Short mmCIF file of C-alpha atoms in Angstrom, two decimals:
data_model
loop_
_atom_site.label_atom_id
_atom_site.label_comp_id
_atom_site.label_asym_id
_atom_site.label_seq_id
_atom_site.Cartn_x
_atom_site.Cartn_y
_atom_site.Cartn_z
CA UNK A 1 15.44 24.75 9.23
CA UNK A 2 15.42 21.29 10.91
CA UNK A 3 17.97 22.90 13.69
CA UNK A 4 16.37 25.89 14.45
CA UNK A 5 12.92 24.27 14.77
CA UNK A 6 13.85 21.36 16.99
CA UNK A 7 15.04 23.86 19.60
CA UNK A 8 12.30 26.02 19.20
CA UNK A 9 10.36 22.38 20.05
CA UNK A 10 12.95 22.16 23.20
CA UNK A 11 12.04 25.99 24.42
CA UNK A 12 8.89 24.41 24.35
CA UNK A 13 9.38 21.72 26.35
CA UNK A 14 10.66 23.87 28.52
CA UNK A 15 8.04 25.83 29.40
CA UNK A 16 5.29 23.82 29.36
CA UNK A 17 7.27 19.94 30.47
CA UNK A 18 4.22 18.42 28.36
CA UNK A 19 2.92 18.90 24.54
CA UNK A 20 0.67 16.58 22.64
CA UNK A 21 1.51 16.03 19.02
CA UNK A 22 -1.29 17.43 17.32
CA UNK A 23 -0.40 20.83 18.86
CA UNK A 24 3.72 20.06 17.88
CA UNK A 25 2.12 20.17 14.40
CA UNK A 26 -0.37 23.27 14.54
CA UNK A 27 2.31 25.22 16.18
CA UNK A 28 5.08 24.44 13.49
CA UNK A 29 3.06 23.90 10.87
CA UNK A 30 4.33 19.93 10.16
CA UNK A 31 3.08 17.14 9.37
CA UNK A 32 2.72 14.48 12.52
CA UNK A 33 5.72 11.96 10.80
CA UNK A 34 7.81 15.56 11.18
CA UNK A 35 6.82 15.45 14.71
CA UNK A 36 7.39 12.35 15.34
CA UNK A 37 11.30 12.37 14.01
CA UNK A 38 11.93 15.21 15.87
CA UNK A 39 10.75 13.64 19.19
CA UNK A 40 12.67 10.74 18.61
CA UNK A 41 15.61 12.52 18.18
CA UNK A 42 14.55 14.55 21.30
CA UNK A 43 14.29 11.18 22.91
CA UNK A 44 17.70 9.78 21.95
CA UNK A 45 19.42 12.44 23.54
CA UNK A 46 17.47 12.21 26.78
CA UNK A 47 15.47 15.34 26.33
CA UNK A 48 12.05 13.69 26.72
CA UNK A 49 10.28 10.74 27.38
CA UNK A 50 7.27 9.55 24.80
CA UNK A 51 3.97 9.11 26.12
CA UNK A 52 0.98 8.46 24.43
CA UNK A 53 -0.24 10.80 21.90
CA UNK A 54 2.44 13.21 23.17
CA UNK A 55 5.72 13.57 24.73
CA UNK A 56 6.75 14.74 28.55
CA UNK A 57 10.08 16.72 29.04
CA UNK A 58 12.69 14.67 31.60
CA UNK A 59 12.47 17.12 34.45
CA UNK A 60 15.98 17.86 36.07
CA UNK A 61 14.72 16.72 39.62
CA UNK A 62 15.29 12.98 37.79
CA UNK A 63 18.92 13.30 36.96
CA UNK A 64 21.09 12.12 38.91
CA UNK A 65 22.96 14.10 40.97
CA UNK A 66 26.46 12.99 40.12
CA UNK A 67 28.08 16.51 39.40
CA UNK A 68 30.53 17.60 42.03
CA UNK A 69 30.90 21.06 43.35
CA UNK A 70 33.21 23.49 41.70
CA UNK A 71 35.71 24.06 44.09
CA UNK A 72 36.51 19.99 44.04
CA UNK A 73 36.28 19.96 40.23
CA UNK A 74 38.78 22.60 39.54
CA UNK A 75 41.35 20.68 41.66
CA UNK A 76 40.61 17.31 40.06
CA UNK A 77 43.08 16.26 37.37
CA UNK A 78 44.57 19.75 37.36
CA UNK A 79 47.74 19.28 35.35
CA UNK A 80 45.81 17.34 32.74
CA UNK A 81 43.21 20.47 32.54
CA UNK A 82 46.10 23.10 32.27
CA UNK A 83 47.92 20.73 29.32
CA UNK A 84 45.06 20.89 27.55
CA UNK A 85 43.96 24.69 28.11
CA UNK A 86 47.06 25.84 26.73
CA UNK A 87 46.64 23.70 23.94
CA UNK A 88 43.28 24.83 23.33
CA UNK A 89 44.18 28.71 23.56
CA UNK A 90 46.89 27.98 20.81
CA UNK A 91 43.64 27.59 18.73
CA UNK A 92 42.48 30.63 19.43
CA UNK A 93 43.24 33.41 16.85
CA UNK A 94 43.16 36.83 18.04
CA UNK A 95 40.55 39.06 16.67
CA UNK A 96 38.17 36.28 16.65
CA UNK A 97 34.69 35.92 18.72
CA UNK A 98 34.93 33.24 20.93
CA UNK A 99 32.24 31.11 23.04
CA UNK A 100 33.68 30.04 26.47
CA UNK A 101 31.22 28.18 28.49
CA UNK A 102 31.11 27.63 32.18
CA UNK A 103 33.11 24.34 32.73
CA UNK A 104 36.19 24.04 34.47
CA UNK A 105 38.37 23.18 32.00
CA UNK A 106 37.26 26.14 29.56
CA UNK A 107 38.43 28.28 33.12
CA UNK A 108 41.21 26.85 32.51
CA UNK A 109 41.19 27.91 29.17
CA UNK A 110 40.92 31.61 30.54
CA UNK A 111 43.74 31.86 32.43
CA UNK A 112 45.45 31.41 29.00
CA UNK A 113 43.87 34.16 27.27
CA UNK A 114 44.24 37.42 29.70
CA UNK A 115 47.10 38.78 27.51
CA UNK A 116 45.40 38.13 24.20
CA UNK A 117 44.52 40.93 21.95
CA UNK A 118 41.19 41.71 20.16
CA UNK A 119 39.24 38.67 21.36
CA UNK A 120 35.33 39.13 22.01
CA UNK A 121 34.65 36.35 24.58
CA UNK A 122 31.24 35.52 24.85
CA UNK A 123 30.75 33.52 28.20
CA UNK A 124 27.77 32.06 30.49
CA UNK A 125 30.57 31.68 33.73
CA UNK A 126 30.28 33.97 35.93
CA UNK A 127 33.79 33.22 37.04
CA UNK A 128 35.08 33.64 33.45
CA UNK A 129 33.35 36.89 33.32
CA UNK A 130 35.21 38.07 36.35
CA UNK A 131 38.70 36.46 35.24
CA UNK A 132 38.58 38.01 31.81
CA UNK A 133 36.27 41.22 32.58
CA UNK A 134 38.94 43.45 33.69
CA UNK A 135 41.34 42.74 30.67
CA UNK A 136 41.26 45.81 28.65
CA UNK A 137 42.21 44.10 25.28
CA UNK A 138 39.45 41.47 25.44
CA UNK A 139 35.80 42.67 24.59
CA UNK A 140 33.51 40.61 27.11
CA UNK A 141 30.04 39.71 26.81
CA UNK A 142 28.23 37.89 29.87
CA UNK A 143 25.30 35.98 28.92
CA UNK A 144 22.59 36.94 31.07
CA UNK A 145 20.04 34.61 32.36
CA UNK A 146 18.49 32.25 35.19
CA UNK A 147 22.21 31.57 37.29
CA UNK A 148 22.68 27.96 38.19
CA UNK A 149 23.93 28.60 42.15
CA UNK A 150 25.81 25.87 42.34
CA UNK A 151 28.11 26.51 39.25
CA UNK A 152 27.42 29.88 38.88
CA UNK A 153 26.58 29.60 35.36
CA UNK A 154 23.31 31.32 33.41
CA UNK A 155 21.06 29.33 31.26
CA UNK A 156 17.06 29.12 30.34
CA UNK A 157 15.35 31.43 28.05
CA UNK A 158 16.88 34.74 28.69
CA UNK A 159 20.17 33.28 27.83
CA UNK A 160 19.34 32.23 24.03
CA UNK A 161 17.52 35.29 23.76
CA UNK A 162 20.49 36.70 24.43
CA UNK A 163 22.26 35.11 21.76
CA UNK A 164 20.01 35.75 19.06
CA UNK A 165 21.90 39.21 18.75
CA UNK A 166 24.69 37.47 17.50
CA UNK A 167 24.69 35.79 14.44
CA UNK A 168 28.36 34.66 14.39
CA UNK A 169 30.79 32.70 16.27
CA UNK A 170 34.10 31.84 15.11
CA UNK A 171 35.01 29.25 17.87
CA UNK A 172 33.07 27.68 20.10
CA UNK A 173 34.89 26.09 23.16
CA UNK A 174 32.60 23.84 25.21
CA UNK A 175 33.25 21.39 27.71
CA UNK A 176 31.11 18.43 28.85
CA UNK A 177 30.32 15.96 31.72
CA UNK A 178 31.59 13.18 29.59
CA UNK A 179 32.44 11.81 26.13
CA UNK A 180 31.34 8.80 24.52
CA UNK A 181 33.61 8.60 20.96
CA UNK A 182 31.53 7.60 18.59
CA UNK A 183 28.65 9.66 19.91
CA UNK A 184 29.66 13.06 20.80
CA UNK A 185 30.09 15.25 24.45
CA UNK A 186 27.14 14.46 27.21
CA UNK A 187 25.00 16.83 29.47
CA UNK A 188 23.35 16.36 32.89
CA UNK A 189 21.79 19.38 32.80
CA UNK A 190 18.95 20.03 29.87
CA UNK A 191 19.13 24.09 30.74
CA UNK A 192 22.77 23.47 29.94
CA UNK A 193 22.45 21.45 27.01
CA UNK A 194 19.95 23.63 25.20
CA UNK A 195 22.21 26.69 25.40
CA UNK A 196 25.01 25.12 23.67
CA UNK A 197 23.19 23.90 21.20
CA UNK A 198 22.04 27.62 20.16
CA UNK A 199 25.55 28.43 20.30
CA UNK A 200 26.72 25.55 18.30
CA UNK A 201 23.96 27.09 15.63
CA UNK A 202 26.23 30.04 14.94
CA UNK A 203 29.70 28.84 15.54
CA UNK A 204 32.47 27.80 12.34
CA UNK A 205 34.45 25.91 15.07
CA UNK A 206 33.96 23.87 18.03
CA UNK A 207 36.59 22.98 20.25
CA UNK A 208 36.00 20.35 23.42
CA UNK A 209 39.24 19.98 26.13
CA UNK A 210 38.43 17.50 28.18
CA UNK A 211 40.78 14.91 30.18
CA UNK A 212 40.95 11.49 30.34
CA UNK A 213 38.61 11.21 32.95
CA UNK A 214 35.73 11.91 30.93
CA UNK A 215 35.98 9.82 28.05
CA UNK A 216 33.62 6.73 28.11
CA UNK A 217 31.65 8.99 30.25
CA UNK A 218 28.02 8.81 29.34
CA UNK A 219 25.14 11.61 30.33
CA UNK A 220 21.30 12.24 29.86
CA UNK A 221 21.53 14.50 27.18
CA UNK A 222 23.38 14.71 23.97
CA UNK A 223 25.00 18.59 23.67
CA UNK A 224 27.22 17.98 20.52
CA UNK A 225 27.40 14.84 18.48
CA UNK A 226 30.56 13.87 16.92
CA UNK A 227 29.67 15.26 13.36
CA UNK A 228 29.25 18.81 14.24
CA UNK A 229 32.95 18.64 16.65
CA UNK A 230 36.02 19.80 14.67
CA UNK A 231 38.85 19.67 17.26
CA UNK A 232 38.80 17.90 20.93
CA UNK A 233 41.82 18.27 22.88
CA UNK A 234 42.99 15.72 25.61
CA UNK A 235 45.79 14.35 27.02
CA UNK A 236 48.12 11.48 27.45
CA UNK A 237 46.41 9.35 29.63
CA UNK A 238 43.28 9.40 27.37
CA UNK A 239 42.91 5.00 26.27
CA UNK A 240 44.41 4.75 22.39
CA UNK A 241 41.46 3.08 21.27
CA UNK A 242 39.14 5.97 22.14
CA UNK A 243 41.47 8.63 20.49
CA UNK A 244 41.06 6.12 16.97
CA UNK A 245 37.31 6.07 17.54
CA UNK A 246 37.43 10.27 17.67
CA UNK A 247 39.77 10.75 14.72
CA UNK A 248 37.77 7.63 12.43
CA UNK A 249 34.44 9.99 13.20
CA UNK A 250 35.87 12.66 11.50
CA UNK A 251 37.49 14.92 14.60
CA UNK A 252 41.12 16.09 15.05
CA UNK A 253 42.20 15.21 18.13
CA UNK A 254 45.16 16.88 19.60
CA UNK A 255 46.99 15.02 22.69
CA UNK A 256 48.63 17.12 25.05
CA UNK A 257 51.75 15.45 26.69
CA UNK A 258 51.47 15.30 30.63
CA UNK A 259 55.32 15.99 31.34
CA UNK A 260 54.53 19.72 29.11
CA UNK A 261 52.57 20.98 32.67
CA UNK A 262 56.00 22.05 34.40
CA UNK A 263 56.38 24.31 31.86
CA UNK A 264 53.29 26.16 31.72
CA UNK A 265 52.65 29.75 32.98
CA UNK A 266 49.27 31.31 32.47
CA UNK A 267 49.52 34.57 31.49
#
């Protein structure tokens, strides 16, 4: 499948930063216009950059380093976060298997679930892990890996060979560095980026919360275009016009009502 073998080609490009064409073809057995659509679509979402006769993978020393540290993220636009977390957990049936990843707002998303019963939570946080890990009706699955210090998250190879034991996902809630509407949620980080895309693989339904704050927001890589997103939630202070551009691609978009956060409790 198209899916399967264009991550394969990022795994790749992973582990090696720099593959010529001809060997894109003897490895997957494709013909060099297959190649070359799948490194252009590599190349659209920031993946890699095209050189001649080959491609080189954008190396993570060039991003830019824009992403704040956890401890001020969590506290940024915190009743917009825990609006939309308890909005987000309302889509959460229990019994399901359920793919939190390791953003701040899916943390929030946590605190919501503690007193669910019969979810399997399949998570790359470490802090989710620990939040959720001692709740004795959840089933909890941490997603071993290479752990990214400064969010405490795992990614790289180990982690999708991790995943491979699963072949099913009911709901898959991911959160992004930022959201352009007619395009889909952003990455900084490539590890990142090619994890939830292995999840996305297996998963009936994706959920993104994100505020306000990251809509517009562009990134270097492309972790879920607009097509394959089924529900985003926000909330008030998200611009009109961007909430028309989500629902005319296709997603539902759910606003949560600043003036609810008084009233929430996680459990």
């Amino acid at each position: 499948m198209k899916g399967q073998r264009i991550l394969e080609v990022k795994k790749l490009f992973l582990s090696r930063k720099q593959i010529l064409n001809t060997e894109l073809c003897e490895i997957f057995n494709v013909s060099i216009e297959t190649v070359r659509r799948d490194l252009n679509i590599l190349e659209k979402e920031g993946f890699i950059r095209k050189i001649y006769g080959g491609a080189r993978v954008v190396e993570s020393s060039h991003l830019p380093d824009s992403i704040e540290k956890w401890d001020i993220r969590i506290d940024k636009n915190e009743l917009a976060k825990k609006c939309i977390a308890a909005e987000t957990a309302k889509l959460i049936r229990d019994g399901c298997t359920v793919f939190l990843d390791s953003g701040t707002s899916t943390f929030e998303v946590a605190s919501f679930l503690k007193e669910r019963k019969n979810l399997t939570i399949l998570t790359n946080s470490v802090r989710i892990a620990q939040e959720l890990g001692m709740c004795s009706d959840l089933l909890v699955y941490f997603i071993g890996g290479l752990i990214k210090t400064d969010i405490l998250a795992s990614s790289g190879f180990f982690a999708t060979e991790f995943l491979s034991y699963f072949y099913h996902i009911d709901c898959a809630v991911i959160s992004c560095d930022g959201f352009i509407p007619d395009k889909g949620s952003m990455e900084l980080s490539l590890e990142l980026s090619v994890l939830k895309k292995s999840i996305l693989e297996k998963a009936d339904a994706v959920i993104v919360p994100v505020d306000h704050s990251k809509i517009g927001v562009s990134g270097n890589c492309l972790a879920c275009s607009v097509s394959r997103i089924h529900t985003l939630v926000t909330d008030s202070l998200t611009p009109p016009q961007a909430i028309e551009a989500m629902r005319a691609a296709g997603i539902r978009v759910i606003v949560s009502p600043l003036e609810a956060a008084s009233s929430l409790s996680p459990q």
